[in-house]
Short mmCIF file of C-alpha atoms and ligand atoms in Angstrom, two decimals:
data_model
loop_
_atom_site.label_atom_id
_atom_site.label_comp_id
_atom_site.label_asym_id
_atom_site.label_seq_id
_atom_site.Cartn_x
_atom_site.Cartn_y
_atom_site.Cartn_z
CA MET A 831 18.14 17.80 -23.95
CA ALA A 832 15.72 15.95 -26.14
CA GLU A 833 12.81 14.43 -24.04
CA THR A 834 11.32 12.10 -26.31
CA LYS A 835 7.04 12.24 -26.60
CA ARG A 836 5.33 9.29 -25.19
CA ASP A 837 2.56 7.55 -27.29
CA PRO A 838 -1.09 7.79 -26.54
CA VAL A 839 -2.53 5.10 -24.58
CA ALA A 840 -5.38 3.23 -26.29
CA GLU A 841 -6.30 1.43 -23.01
CA TRP A 842 -5.03 1.47 -19.21
CA ALA A 843 -6.01 -1.85 -19.01
CA THR A 844 -3.84 -3.45 -22.22
CA ASP A 845 -1.56 -0.46 -22.80
CA PHE A 846 -0.56 1.22 -19.93
CA ASP A 847 1.97 4.07 -20.01
CA HIS A 848 3.03 4.97 -15.78
CA THR A 849 5.37 7.34 -17.61
CA HIS A 850 2.30 9.18 -19.47
CA PRO A 851 1.41 12.73 -18.43
CA ASP A 852 -1.82 11.59 -18.98
CA TYR A 853 -1.46 9.01 -16.17
CA ALA A 854 0.30 11.57 -13.65
CA ALA A 855 -3.01 13.90 -14.07
CA ALA A 856 -5.68 11.12 -13.46
CA ALA A 857 -3.86 8.46 -11.64
CA THR A 858 -6.35 7.61 -8.97
CA GLU A 859 -9.15 7.20 -11.11
CA ILE A 860 -7.27 5.05 -13.21
CA TRP A 861 -6.15 2.67 -10.46
CA ASP A 862 -10.16 2.74 -8.99
CA ASP A 863 -10.99 1.60 -12.39
CA LEU A 864 -8.73 -1.06 -12.99
CA ARG A 865 -8.98 -2.24 -9.55
CA ALA A 866 -12.93 -2.68 -9.91
CA GLY A 867 -12.50 -4.34 -13.42
CA CYS A 868 -9.28 -5.96 -14.34
CA PRO A 869 -7.36 -5.58 -11.12
CA VAL A 870 -3.73 -6.65 -12.43
CA ALA A 871 -2.89 -4.12 -15.74
CA HIS A 872 -0.54 -5.29 -18.30
CA SER A 873 1.27 -3.05 -21.44
CA GLU A 874 3.83 -4.21 -23.93
CA ARG A 875 5.48 -1.34 -23.00
CA PHE A 876 8.87 -0.76 -21.71
CA GLY A 877 9.25 -4.85 -22.44
CA GLY A 878 6.44 -5.94 -20.76
CA THR A 879 5.07 -4.62 -17.49
CA TRP A 880 2.58 -5.54 -14.80
CA LEU A 881 0.90 -3.17 -12.95
CA PRO A 882 -1.53 -4.50 -10.01
CA THR A 883 -4.13 -2.43 -8.19
CA ARG A 884 -5.14 -4.04 -4.97
CA HIS A 885 -4.13 -4.00 -1.46
CA GLU A 886 -3.51 -7.62 -1.24
CA ASP A 887 -1.73 -8.28 -4.31
CA ILE A 888 0.64 -5.43 -3.93
CA ALA A 889 1.32 -6.94 -0.17
CA ALA A 890 1.99 -10.33 -1.48
CA ILE A 891 4.60 -9.00 -4.19
CA ALA A 892 6.40 -6.79 -2.09
CA ALA A 893 6.55 -10.10 0.38
CA ASP A 894 7.83 -12.38 -2.63
CA THR A 895 11.30 -12.12 -2.42
CA GLU A 896 11.69 -15.72 -4.52
CA HIS A 897 9.61 -14.55 -8.03
CA PHE A 898 10.61 -11.24 -8.13
CA THR A 899 13.66 -8.97 -7.68
CA SER A 900 14.39 -5.92 -6.68
CA GLN A 901 17.60 -5.85 -9.17
CA GLY A 902 15.48 -3.21 -11.24
CA VAL A 903 13.14 -1.10 -9.11
CA ILE A 904 12.52 1.85 -11.76
CA VAL A 905 10.91 0.73 -15.12
CA THR A 906 13.07 1.35 -17.94
CA GLU A 907 13.14 -0.11 -21.63
CA TRP A 908 16.33 -2.06 -20.43
CA ARG A 909 17.01 -4.22 -17.69
CA PRO A 910 19.61 -3.47 -15.22
CA ASP A 911 22.87 -5.07 -15.71
CA VAL A 912 24.55 -5.50 -12.29
CA PRO A 913 23.20 -8.68 -10.94
CA ALA A 914 21.36 -9.55 -7.74
CA PRO A 915 21.85 -9.69 -5.05
CA VAL A 916 23.92 -6.59 -4.76
CA GLY A 917 22.62 -4.66 -7.49
CA TYR A 918 23.42 -1.27 -8.45
CA ALA A 919 22.12 0.99 -5.24
CA PRO A 920 22.04 -1.35 -2.68
CA PRO A 921 19.86 -2.10 -0.79
CA ILE A 922 17.20 -0.73 -2.62
CA THR A 923 18.50 -2.94 -5.70
CA SER A 924 19.38 -6.13 -3.24
CA ASP A 925 18.00 -9.16 -2.67
CA PRO A 926 18.27 -11.68 0.31
CA PRO A 927 20.46 -12.55 1.91
CA PHE A 928 22.83 -9.49 1.11
CA HIS A 929 19.84 -6.86 1.44
CA ALA A 930 19.80 -7.55 4.90
CA LEU A 931 23.53 -6.96 5.63
CA ALA A 932 23.58 -3.65 3.35
CA ARG A 933 20.47 -2.43 4.91
CA ARG A 934 21.75 -2.91 8.69
CA VAL A 935 24.66 -0.59 8.00
CA LEU A 936 22.01 2.18 7.33
CA LEU A 937 19.25 1.34 9.46
CA PRO A 938 21.18 2.97 12.77
CA TYR A 939 21.97 6.24 11.36
CA PHE A 940 17.91 6.55 10.21
CA SER A 941 16.41 5.01 13.35
CA PRO A 942 13.53 7.34 14.81
CA LYS A 943 16.02 8.27 17.85
CA ALA A 944 18.84 9.16 15.43
CA MET A 945 16.77 11.21 13.81
CA VAL A 946 16.04 13.75 16.53
CA ARG A 947 19.14 15.68 16.12
CA TRP A 948 17.57 16.84 12.66
CA GLU A 949 14.93 18.25 14.14
CA ASN A 950 16.30 21.45 15.16
CA THR A 951 18.12 21.85 11.84
CA THR A 952 14.96 21.15 9.79
CA ARG A 953 13.09 23.54 11.49
CA ALA A 954 15.23 26.53 11.03
CA MET A 955 15.20 25.56 7.27
CA CYS A 956 11.80 25.77 7.17
CA ARG A 957 11.74 28.95 8.60
CA GLU A 958 14.23 30.57 6.68
CA LEU A 959 12.60 29.13 3.38
CA LEU A 960 9.53 31.12 4.61
CA ASP A 961 11.17 33.99 5.24
CA THR A 962 12.58 34.21 1.51
CA ALA A 963 9.21 33.27 -0.20
CA LEU A 964 7.45 35.92 1.74
CA ALA A 965 10.29 39.00 2.16
CA ASP A 966 9.45 42.28 1.27
CA GLY A 967 5.46 41.71 1.97
CA ALA A 968 5.37 39.15 -0.98
CA THR A 969 2.11 37.56 -0.83
CA ALA A 970 2.52 34.69 -3.78
CA PHE A 971 4.99 32.16 -4.27
CA ASP A 972 5.44 28.60 -5.30
CA ALA A 973 4.82 26.32 -2.59
CA ALA A 974 6.37 23.21 -4.51
CA ALA A 975 9.48 24.68 -6.17
CA ASP A 976 10.33 27.94 -3.97
CA TYR A 977 9.03 25.63 -0.42
CA ALA A 978 8.81 22.30 -0.45
CA GLN A 979 11.94 21.31 -2.74
CA HIS A 980 14.17 22.86 -1.04
CA ILE A 981 13.53 21.04 2.38
CA PRO A 982 14.77 17.58 1.68
CA VAL A 983 17.58 18.94 -0.51
CA ARG A 984 19.02 20.65 2.09
CA VAL A 985 18.61 18.01 4.68
CA ILE A 986 20.48 15.45 2.54
CA ALA A 987 23.20 18.13 1.56
CA ASP A 988 23.87 18.52 5.52
CA MET A 989 23.63 14.64 6.19
CA LEU A 990 26.29 13.63 3.42
CA GLY A 991 28.47 16.90 4.36
CA LEU A 992 28.02 18.46 1.19
CA PRO A 993 27.14 21.71 0.20
CA ARG A 994 23.67 22.62 0.15
CA ASP A 995 24.29 24.35 -3.72
CA ASP A 996 24.99 21.22 -4.88
CA GLY A 997 20.94 20.65 -4.35
CA ASP A 998 20.91 22.07 -7.92
CA LYS A 999 22.74 19.18 -9.23
CA PHE A 1000 20.64 17.02 -7.06
CA ARG A 1001 17.44 17.95 -9.05
CA GLY A 1002 18.87 17.23 -12.28
CA PHE A 1003 19.72 13.56 -11.34
CA ILE A 1004 16.65 13.05 -10.37
CA HIS A 1005 14.33 14.59 -13.16
CA ARG A 1006 16.67 12.49 -15.96
CA ILE A 1007 16.80 8.86 -13.46
CA ILE A 1008 13.22 9.31 -11.80
CA GLU A 1009 10.93 11.65 -14.43
CA VAL A 1010 12.05 10.60 -17.81
CA PRO A 1011 14.16 7.17 -17.23
CA GLY A 1012 16.51 6.76 -20.10
CA GLN A 1013 14.93 9.60 -22.49
CA VAL A 1014 17.18 12.23 -22.20
CA GLU A 1015 20.89 12.13 -23.64
CA VAL A 1016 23.76 13.72 -21.05
CA GLU A 1017 27.58 14.38 -21.32
CA GLN A 1018 29.73 11.86 -18.84
CA GLU A 1019 30.79 14.65 -16.36
CA ASP A 1020 27.26 15.63 -15.66
CA THR A 1021 26.26 12.44 -14.86
CA LEU A 1022 25.41 11.36 -11.21
CA ASP A 1023 27.82 8.15 -11.30
CA HIS A 1024 30.57 11.14 -12.00
CA TYR A 1025 29.55 13.18 -9.79
CA LEU A 1026 29.42 10.05 -6.69
CA LYS A 1027 33.23 9.20 -7.50
CA GLN A 1028 34.05 12.70 -7.18
CA ILE A 1029 32.80 12.80 -3.89
CA VAL A 1030 33.43 9.91 -2.65
CA ALA A 1031 37.39 10.10 -3.68
CA ASP A 1032 36.94 13.60 -2.04
CA ARG A 1033 35.59 12.27 1.25
CA LYS A 1034 38.22 9.08 1.77
CA ALA A 1035 40.85 11.64 1.28
CA LYS A 1036 39.48 13.92 3.59
CA PRO A 1037 37.18 12.04 6.20
CA GLY A 1038 34.98 14.04 7.96
CA ASP A 1039 31.64 13.95 10.73
CA ASP A 1040 29.62 12.64 7.84
CA LEU A 1041 27.41 9.92 6.24
CA ILE A 1042 29.55 9.17 3.60
CA SER A 1043 32.76 9.06 5.54
CA TYR A 1044 30.97 6.68 8.48
CA LEU A 1045 29.79 4.50 5.18
CA LEU A 1046 33.61 4.18 4.05
CA SER A 1047 34.55 3.49 7.51
CA ALA A 1048 32.01 0.73 7.92
CA ASP A 1049 32.07 -2.93 7.15
CA LEU A 1050 29.32 -5.91 6.56
CA ASP A 1051 30.61 -8.57 8.81
CA GLY A 1052 33.96 -7.51 8.84
CA VAL A 1053 34.21 -6.88 5.17
CA PRO A 1054 35.13 -2.87 4.76
CA LEU A 1055 32.28 -1.74 2.13
CA ASP A 1056 33.93 -1.03 -1.16
CA GLU A 1057 33.59 2.43 -3.37
CA GLY A 1058 31.35 1.06 -5.75
CA HIS A 1059 28.85 0.05 -2.74
CA VAL A 1060 29.62 3.27 -1.00
CA GLU A 1061 28.70 5.12 -4.53
CA GLY A 1062 25.66 3.34 -5.05
CA THR A 1063 24.28 3.69 -1.25
CA ILE A 1064 25.09 7.68 -1.78
CA GLY A 1065 23.59 7.82 -4.86
CA LEU A 1066 20.20 5.76 -3.27
CA LEU A 1067 20.03 8.49 -0.41
CA ILE A 1068 19.92 11.52 -3.12
CA ILE A 1069 17.80 9.70 -5.64
CA ALA A 1070 15.60 7.92 -2.94
CA GLY A 1071 15.47 10.79 0.00
CA ILE A 1072 14.79 14.12 -2.48
CA ASP A 1073 11.66 14.06 -4.28
CA THR A 1074 9.95 11.54 -2.41
CA THR A 1075 9.85 13.94 0.56
CA TRP A 1076 9.32 17.25 -1.85
CA SER A 1077 6.35 15.47 -3.48
CA ALA A 1078 4.81 14.13 -0.11
CA ILE A 1079 5.02 17.98 1.47
CA GLY A 1080 3.51 19.49 -1.84
CA ALA A 1081 0.71 17.32 -2.45
CA SER A 1082 0.08 17.55 1.66
CA LEU A 1083 0.20 21.67 1.00
CA TRP A 1084 -1.49 20.95 -2.33
CA HIS A 1085 -4.68 19.64 -0.23
CA LEU A 1086 -4.06 22.27 2.20
CA ALA A 1087 -4.56 25.02 -0.45
CA GLN A 1088 -8.10 23.64 -1.05
CA HIS A 1089 -9.23 22.97 2.51
CA PRO A 1090 -9.02 25.53 4.87
CA GLU A 1091 -11.12 23.42 7.17
CA HIS A 1092 -8.12 21.18 7.27
CA LEU A 1093 -5.31 23.97 7.76
CA GLN A 1094 -7.68 25.66 10.57
CA ARG A 1095 -7.77 21.75 12.35
CA LEU A 1096 -4.10 21.54 12.02
CA ARG A 1097 -3.73 24.86 13.34
CA ASP A 1098 -6.36 24.80 16.23
CA ASP A 1099 -5.64 20.92 17.23
CA PRO A 1100 -1.73 20.29 17.35
CA GLU A 1101 -2.33 16.58 18.92
CA VAL A 1102 -4.23 15.53 15.26
CA ILE A 1103 -0.85 16.63 13.18
CA PRO A 1104 0.84 13.06 13.49
CA PHE A 1105 -2.76 11.33 12.42
CA ALA A 1106 -2.25 14.10 9.79
CA VAL A 1107 0.83 13.17 8.74
CA GLU A 1108 -0.03 9.35 8.02
CA GLU A 1109 -3.09 10.65 6.21
CA PHE A 1110 -1.27 12.58 3.50
CA LEU A 1111 0.68 9.70 3.45
CA ARG A 1112 -1.82 7.24 2.98
CA PHE A 1113 -3.90 9.68 0.68
CA TYR A 1114 -0.91 10.97 -1.42
CA ALA A 1115 1.63 8.41 -1.45
CA PRO A 1116 4.33 9.18 -3.71
CA VAL A 1117 6.03 6.62 -4.16
CA THR A 1118 5.58 3.50 -7.03
CA MET A 1119 7.88 0.65 -6.86
CA ALA A 1120 8.58 -1.94 -9.07
CA ARG A 1121 10.29 -5.10 -9.54
CA LEU A 1122 11.62 -7.68 -11.75
CA VAL A 1123 9.82 -11.26 -12.21
CA ALA A 1124 12.57 -13.54 -11.61
CA GLU A 1125 10.56 -16.95 -11.71
CA PRO A 1126 7.09 -17.85 -13.45
CA VAL A 1127 4.28 -16.64 -11.22
CA GLN A 1128 0.62 -15.86 -11.31
CA ILE A 1129 -1.06 -13.03 -10.00
CA GLY A 1130 -4.53 -13.20 -9.98
CA ASP A 1131 -5.51 -14.19 -13.74
CA ALA A 1132 -1.68 -12.23 -14.40
CA SER A 1133 0.74 -15.14 -15.90
CA MET A 1134 3.84 -13.38 -15.23
CA GLN A 1135 7.19 -14.26 -16.97
CA PRO A 1136 10.97 -13.78 -16.09
CA GLY A 1137 12.27 -10.38 -17.58
CA ASP A 1138 8.91 -8.37 -17.16
CA TRP A 1139 8.54 -5.52 -15.05
CA CYS A 1140 5.99 -5.85 -12.18
CA LEU A 1141 4.98 -2.55 -10.40
CA LEU A 1142 3.98 -1.88 -7.38
CA PRO A 1143 1.95 1.00 -6.63
CA PHE A 1144 1.52 1.51 -2.98
CA PRO A 1145 -0.48 4.58 -3.58
CA ALA A 1146 -2.67 2.35 -5.75
CA ALA A 1147 -3.11 -0.20 -2.43
CA ASN A 1148 -3.74 2.61 -0.21
CA ARG A 1149 -6.91 3.58 -1.87
CA ASP A 1150 -8.10 0.01 -2.03
CA PRO A 1151 -11.71 0.14 -0.72
CA GLU A 1152 -11.65 -3.67 0.58
CA PHE A 1153 -8.76 -2.44 2.90
CA PHE A 1154 -9.73 0.78 3.90
CA GLU A 1155 -13.05 1.91 5.23
CA ARG A 1156 -13.83 5.36 2.92
CA ALA A 1157 -11.05 4.66 1.15
CA ASP A 1158 -11.47 7.81 -1.20
CA GLU A 1159 -12.37 10.05 1.56
CA PHE A 1160 -9.63 12.17 3.14
CA VAL A 1161 -10.00 11.79 7.12
CA ILE A 1162 -7.64 14.10 8.98
CA ASP A 1163 -8.04 12.03 12.09
CA ARG A 1164 -8.10 8.73 10.53
CA ALA A 1165 -7.04 6.70 13.79
CA ALA A 1166 -6.66 3.25 12.22
CA ASN A 1167 -4.46 3.62 9.25
CA ARG A 1168 -2.33 0.81 8.37
CA HIS A 1169 -0.72 2.39 4.64
CA SER A 1170 1.91 1.26 3.26
CA ALA A 1171 3.74 4.73 1.40
CA PHE A 1172 7.08 3.62 2.67
CA GLY A 1173 6.93 -0.02 1.24
CA LEU A 1174 5.92 -3.22 2.71
CA GLY A 1175 8.25 -6.00 3.79
CA ILE A 1176 12.27 -6.06 3.95
CA HIS A 1177 12.62 -2.69 1.61
CA ARG A 1178 10.65 -0.46 4.18
CA CYS A 1179 11.81 2.79 3.27
CA ILE A 1180 14.91 3.42 5.51
CA GLY A 1181 14.01 7.50 5.47
CA SER A 1182 10.54 6.75 6.96
CA ASN A 1183 11.59 8.49 9.78
CA LEU A 1184 13.20 11.35 8.72
CA ALA A 1185 10.59 11.63 5.90
CA ARG A 1186 8.05 12.00 8.75
CA LEU A 1187 9.83 14.44 10.49
CA GLU A 1188 10.36 16.80 7.58
CA LEU A 1189 6.57 16.65 6.41
CA ARG A 1190 5.51 17.47 10.22
CA ILE A 1191 7.82 20.20 10.49
CA ALA A 1192 7.31 21.54 7.09
CA LEU A 1193 3.36 21.64 7.89
CA GLU A 1194 3.75 22.91 11.66
CA GLU A 1195 6.06 25.75 10.34
CA PHE A 1196 3.55 26.40 7.30
CA VAL A 1197 0.58 26.29 9.71
CA ALA A 1198 2.35 28.77 12.15
CA ARG A 1199 3.20 31.41 9.14
CA ILE A 1200 0.33 31.34 6.90
CA PRO A 1201 -2.98 32.11 7.59
CA SER A 1202 -5.04 31.66 4.63
CA PHE A 1203 -4.15 30.74 1.32
CA GLU A 1204 -5.00 28.84 -1.87
CA LEU A 1205 -4.05 27.88 -5.14
CA ALA A 1206 -3.16 31.34 -7.42
CA ASP A 1207 -3.66 29.41 -10.68
CA PRO A 1208 -5.12 25.97 -10.56
CA SER A 1209 -4.16 25.40 -14.00
CA ALA A 1210 -0.45 26.34 -13.58
CA VAL A 1211 -0.15 23.37 -11.29
CA ARG A 1212 1.89 20.51 -12.69
CA TRP A 1213 2.42 17.14 -11.37
CA SER A 1214 5.67 15.07 -12.21
CA THR A 1215 5.56 12.23 -14.30
CA GLY A 1216 6.95 8.41 -13.48
CA GLN A 1217 7.21 6.58 -10.43
CA VAL A 1218 7.41 9.55 -7.95
CA ARG A 1219 4.48 11.76 -7.66
CA GLY A 1220 3.55 14.68 -6.61
CA PRO A 1221 3.69 18.80 -7.65
CA ARG A 1222 6.25 20.36 -9.10
CA LEU A 1223 4.69 23.62 -9.98
CA LEU A 1224 2.41 24.89 -7.05
CA PRO A 1225 1.57 28.51 -7.43
CA VAL A 1226 -0.37 29.96 -4.14
CA ARG A 1227 -1.35 33.24 -3.06
CA LEU A 1228 -1.84 34.40 0.52
CA THR A 1229 -5.69 35.44 1.47
CA MET B 559 -6.44 -7.52 27.44
CA LYS B 560 -3.09 -8.74 26.30
CA ILE B 561 -0.47 -7.68 23.76
CA SER B 562 1.76 -9.61 21.83
CA TYR B 563 4.83 -8.69 19.17
CA ASP B 564 5.89 -11.01 16.75
CA ARG B 565 9.60 -9.87 15.87
CA SER B 566 9.81 -11.36 13.15
CA LYS B 567 7.42 -9.84 11.09
CA CYS B 568 8.36 -6.36 11.98
CA GLN B 569 10.13 -3.94 9.62
CA GLY B 570 10.55 -1.09 11.68
CA HIS B 571 7.62 1.22 10.51
CA ASN B 572 7.81 2.76 13.88
CA ARG B 573 4.10 3.60 13.78
CA CYS B 574 3.62 1.81 17.53
CA TYR B 575 6.79 3.71 18.99
CA MET B 576 5.71 6.94 17.72
CA LEU B 577 1.87 6.10 18.71
CA ALA B 578 3.10 4.56 22.24
CA PRO B 579 6.36 5.28 23.85
CA GLU B 580 4.94 4.09 26.90
CA LEU B 581 4.19 0.87 24.92
CA PHE B 582 7.06 0.52 22.57
CA ASP B 583 10.63 1.34 22.42
CA THR B 584 13.01 1.19 19.71
CA ASP B 585 16.14 -0.75 19.47
CA ASP B 586 19.08 0.71 17.82
CA GLU B 587 18.33 -0.48 13.97
CA GLY B 588 14.69 0.94 14.85
CA TYR B 589 12.84 -2.41 15.29
CA ALA B 590 10.13 -2.27 18.08
CA ILE B 591 10.78 -3.57 21.70
CA LEU B 592 7.45 -4.24 23.76
CA LEU B 593 7.70 -3.31 26.88
CA VAL B 594 5.03 -4.62 28.59
CA GLU B 595 4.38 -8.28 29.29
CA GLY B 596 1.00 -9.62 29.88
CA GLU B 597 -1.88 -7.94 30.94
CA VAL B 598 -2.26 -4.10 29.40
CA PRO B 599 -2.63 -1.42 32.42
CA SER B 600 -6.21 -0.03 31.61
CA ASP B 601 -4.74 3.37 30.74
CA LEU B 602 -2.92 2.41 27.90
CA GLN B 603 -5.63 -0.21 26.08
CA ASP B 604 -6.54 2.14 23.64
CA LYS B 605 -3.21 3.08 22.67
CA ALA B 606 -2.53 -0.63 22.59
CA GLN B 607 -5.30 -0.98 20.20
CA LEU B 608 -4.23 1.82 18.28
CA CYS B 609 -0.67 0.59 17.50
CA ALA B 610 -1.97 -2.63 16.82
CA ASP B 611 -4.48 -1.13 14.06
CA ASN B 612 -1.80 0.52 12.43
CA CYS B 613 1.17 -1.66 12.32
CA PRO B 614 1.20 -2.28 8.17
CA GLU B 615 2.75 -5.70 8.96
CA TYR B 616 0.40 -7.26 11.75
CA ALA B 617 3.43 -7.50 13.86
CA ILE B 618 1.32 -6.66 16.77
CA GLU B 619 -1.58 -8.83 18.15
CA ILE B 620 -4.35 -7.71 20.89
CA GLU B 621 -5.65 -10.35 22.87
CA GLY B 622 -9.15 -10.04 24.94
C1 HEM C 2544 7.80 10.91 2.00
C2 HEM C 2544 9.25 10.41 1.80
C3 HEM C 2544 9.53 9.04 1.25
C4 HEM C 2544 8.47 8.23 0.51
C5 HEM C 2544 6.67 7.99 0.23
C6 HEM C 2544 9.74 6.95 0.13
C7 HEM C 2544 9.19 5.58 -0.41
C8 HEM C 2544 9.80 4.32 0.07
C9 HEM C 2544 9.55 3.24 -0.57
C10 HEM C 2544 7.70 2.88 -1.00
C11 HEM C 2544 10.30 2.18 -0.16
C12 HEM C 2544 10.44 0.98 -0.38
C13 HEM C 2544 11.12 0.65 -1.68
C14 HEM C 2544 10.71 -1.30 -2.22
O1 HEM C 2544 10.09 -1.85 -1.93
O2 HEM C 2544 11.58 -1.86 -3.15
C15 HEM C 2544 11.26 3.18 -0.29
C16 HEM C 2544 12.94 2.46 0.48
C17 HEM C 2544 14.00 3.25 0.67
N1 HEM C 2544 13.84 4.64 0.81
FE1 HEM C 2544 12.13 6.01 0.96
N2 HEM C 2544 10.49 7.22 0.78
C18 HEM C 2544 10.85 8.68 0.81
C19 HEM C 2544 11.93 9.45 1.77
C20 HEM C 2544 12.79 8.82 1.79
C21 HEM C 2544 14.04 9.28 2.19
C22 HEM C 2544 13.73 10.62 2.84
C23 HEM C 2544 15.07 8.69 2.52
C24 HEM C 2544 16.83 8.82 2.62
C25 HEM C 2544 17.28 9.69 2.77
C26 HEM C 2544 14.82 7.27 2.02
C27 HEM C 2544 15.61 6.52 1.64
C28 HEM C 2544 15.30 5.44 1.38
C29 HEM C 2544 16.15 4.05 1.07
C30 HEM C 2544 17.79 3.69 1.59
C31 HEM C 2544 15.46 2.66 0.75
C32 HEM C 2544 15.59 1.92 0.17
C33 HEM C 2544 15.52 0.43 1.76
C34 HEM C 2544 15.65 -1.00 1.14
O3 HEM C 2544 16.14 -1.13 -0.17
O4 HEM C 2544 15.93 -1.71 2.26
N3 HEM C 2544 13.49 7.52 1.45
N4 HEM C 2544 11.22 3.93 -0.02
S1 SF4 C 2545 4.81 -0.47 13.65
FE1 SF4 C 2545 4.96 -2.82 13.10
S2 SF4 C 2545 6.25 -3.07 11.92
FE2 SF4 C 2545 6.51 -0.76 12.55
S3 SF4 C 2545 7.76 -1.17 14.38
FE3 SF4 C 2545 5.89 -1.24 15.39
S4 SF4 C 2545 5.35 -3.50 15.03
FE4 SF4 C 2545 7.64 -2.95 14.08
#
């Protein structure tokens, strides 16, 4: 597996590369600079890509399904060839009017009330992971690789009725699809497509009490979902639910490792937790989406043309000082927090209630178990590259 | 204080339901259902304001 090296970036306003390690290392500063100056950056990379940075522009683009299509949501050198309105992974790659149907099939499964059943299993998982990390009196472990990473993998595996051990496979798919899109070669039988075909065929032969079986028996206004749709949606849940949540948990722990006063506050004042969770999501929003331009459109000074990519950096919207008071400060009990970590408009994250539950429980259990801790080696922390941002290596030490 | 909710703007972020289950329920698909009509009881006014201030889609409005 050879990964290609990225060319150095000349100027962020005119040549940005959101998959470059330099972007991962300094994304917030880059957005702040662009927002104050540009505010919509452009790059010839990936066949032409835009990067808006103001909340107002990002919200307007997310709401505009006429000039922008979701047929492509991860920026690659090529353009996805499964046409709108369905796309290759419904509903995230779908446009109206089909989008609403594909979304409606999933919504009841992920509603806040439906999430209650995952509370206890998630808590038990977190405890088990901490037991393992701290076994035999260990006082150092990797909070991203040994803890945060496993929580969403196990929850999704349980939900889909798949073995938890398949988690290693999931992480390989995610790395190739999101972190280094199109930059590594793989054998057909190691692809996500191949895996999805296999698990959907298995479940078709032997249905169970899981989300795959539920989708196979579901219909869109009387028409059963075809297998391609089910495969695409399951693939989406694996891709969309794991490294996103892993990133949110990891970034929150990275913060707490450096802010013992916030760790203490979470422990002393459990009522602040729901507010802290939203502030972690605002401040460390992990997900930047993308759209393809469908019709010529003007956003500020930017003249976007059909076929251009346009990134939707919700994390940048969350740091816009025109939209948030003290935007660059982490305010643990921030009362008014209209953040957009889960997107805005019709594609609002379907897994948002699940992600919140996982983040809250992961923090509650960590706080209950670990009285104080710090980064074991700040230079060993590694942040992911690409459209999902969070720490992938996070060595910590109990203090 | 009066509170109103616009279903056509709601995208089911569920911030309101989490902050004030006394004021908002959710339907099977996760969209909000406003539970009070007209005047907001005085002990729930702070919560009503909080819901309006946190709805990412501006689907909740407060008057008075
Ligand atoms: C902290 C964790 C997460 C974050 C920050 C996040 C973020 C997002 C964002 C920003 C979108 C909007 C996409 C767009 O506008 O094109 C989205 C969509 C989506 N997310 Fe999440 N997500 C998270 C966790 C999850 C989980 C746990 C699941 C499911 C298991 C999930 C499933 C989905 C699905 C299915 C969509 C597509 C919705 C649609 O297109 O209608 N996400 N997510
Ligand atoms: S917070 Fe706003 S968008 Fe979310 S459910 Fe409530 S009204 Fe709807």
